[in-house]
CSV table of C-alpha atoms in Angstrom, one decimal:
chain,number,residue,atom,x,y,z
A,867,MET,CA,18.6,132.5,134.7
A,868,ASP,CA,17.1,134.6,137.2
A,869,TRP,CA,18.9,137.7,139.1
A,870,TYR,CA,18.5,136.0,142.5
A,871,ALA,CA,20.2,132.9,141.6
A,872,GLU,CA,23.3,134.2,139.7
A,873,GLN,CA,23.6,136.3,143.1
A,874,ALA,CA,23.4,133.7,144.9
A,875,THR,CA,26.7,132.0,142.5
A,876,GLU,CA,28.5,134.8,143.0
A,877,ARG,CA,28.1,134.8,147.2
A,878,HIS,CA,28.9,130.8,146.7
A,879,ARG,CA,32.4,131.9,144.2
A,880,GLU,CA,33.9,134.3,146.7
A,881,ARG,CA,33.4,132.2,149.7
A,882,VAL,CA,34.7,129.2,148.7
A,883,LYS,CA,37.8,131.2,147.4
A,884,GLU,CA,37.6,133.2,150.6
A,885,MET,CA,38.1,129.7,152.1
A,886,GLU,CA,41.1,128.6,150.1
A,887,ARG,CA,43.0,131.8,150.9
A,888,TYR,CA,42.1,131.1,154.5
A,889,ILE,CA,43.3,127.5,154.5
A,890,LEU,CA,46.7,128.7,152.5
A,891,LEU,CA,47.8,131.1,154.7
A,892,ARG,CA,46.8,128.3,157.6
A,893,GLN,CA,48.9,126.0,156.3
A,894,ILE,CA,52.0,128.4,155.2
A,895,ASN,CA,51.9,129.9,159.2
A,896,ALA,CA,52.3,126.1,160.1
A,897,SER,CA,55.0,125.5,157.6
A,898,LEU,CA,56.7,128.4,158.8
A,899,LYS,CA,56.4,127.5,162.8
A,900,GLN,CA,57.8,123.5,161.8
A,901,GLY,CA,61.6,124.9,161.0
A,902,PRO,CA,63.6,123.3,158.7
A,903,THR,CA,62.4,119.9,158.0
A,904,PRO,CA,65.1,116.8,156.7
A,905,LEU,CA,64.1,117.2,153.3
A,906,ASP,CA,65.3,121.0,153.5
A,907,LYS,CA,68.5,120.1,155.3
A,908,SER,CA,69.3,117.3,152.7
A,909,PHE,CA,68.7,119.9,150.0
A,910,THR,CA,71.0,122.5,151.7
A,911,ILE,CA,74.0,119.8,151.7
A,912,VAL,CA,73.3,118.7,147.8
A,913,GLY,CA,73.5,122.5,147.5
A,914,ARG,CA,76.6,123.0,149.3
A,915,TRP,CA,78.2,120.1,147.5
A,916,LEU,CA,77.6,121.1,143.8
A,917,VAL,CA,78.7,124.4,144.8
A,918,GLY,CA,81.4,123.0,145.4
A,919,VAL,CA,82.3,120.8,142.6
A,920,GLY,CA,81.3,124.4,140.7
A,921,LYS,CA,84.3,126.1,142.1
A,922,ARG,CA,86.1,123.3,141.9
A,923,LEU,CA,85.9,122.9,138.0
A,924,GLN,CA,86.0,126.2,137.7
A,925,ALA,CA,89.4,126.9,139.4
A,926,ARG,CA,90.8,123.8,137.7
A,927,ALA,CA,89.9,125.8,134.4
A,928,CYS,CA,91.1,128.8,135.7
A,929,VAL,CA,87.9,130.6,134.3
A,930,GLY,CA,88.0,133.1,137.4
A,931,ALA,CA,86.8,131.0,140.5
A,932,ASP,CA,86.3,132.7,144.0
A,933,GLU,CA,89.7,132.7,146.1
A,934,ILE,CA,87.3,132.5,148.9
A,935,GLY,CA,85.7,129.3,149.4
A,936,ALA,CA,86.9,127.2,145.9
A,937,GLN,CA,87.7,124.2,147.7
A,938,TYR,CA,85.8,121.0,147.2
A,939,ILE,CA,83.1,121.1,150.1
A,940,GLN,CA,83.4,117.5,151.7
A,941,SER,CA,79.3,116.0,152.9
A,942,PRO,CA,79.8,113.6,155.3
A,943,HIS,CA,76.0,112.2,153.9
A,944,LEU,CA,77.8,112.2,150.1
A,945,THR,CA,79.8,109.4,150.3
A,946,ARG,CA,80.5,107.2,146.4
């Protein structure tokens, strides 16, 4: 292949990588400005519920459950 063509191809690849990085950084900045989404809030609720269930199971099995916060955390959004 021609040396000039190789150089042009390499410059093109570098520009594409640079554009991809720029787009990724813009997406990250945009998501940080929006704040927590409803999905984030629901994951938080489920996570807290799971931690509460785990602590309750530890307390029931007497396997050194944390004394602080060893009760079940009832979520108003999760009902049977």
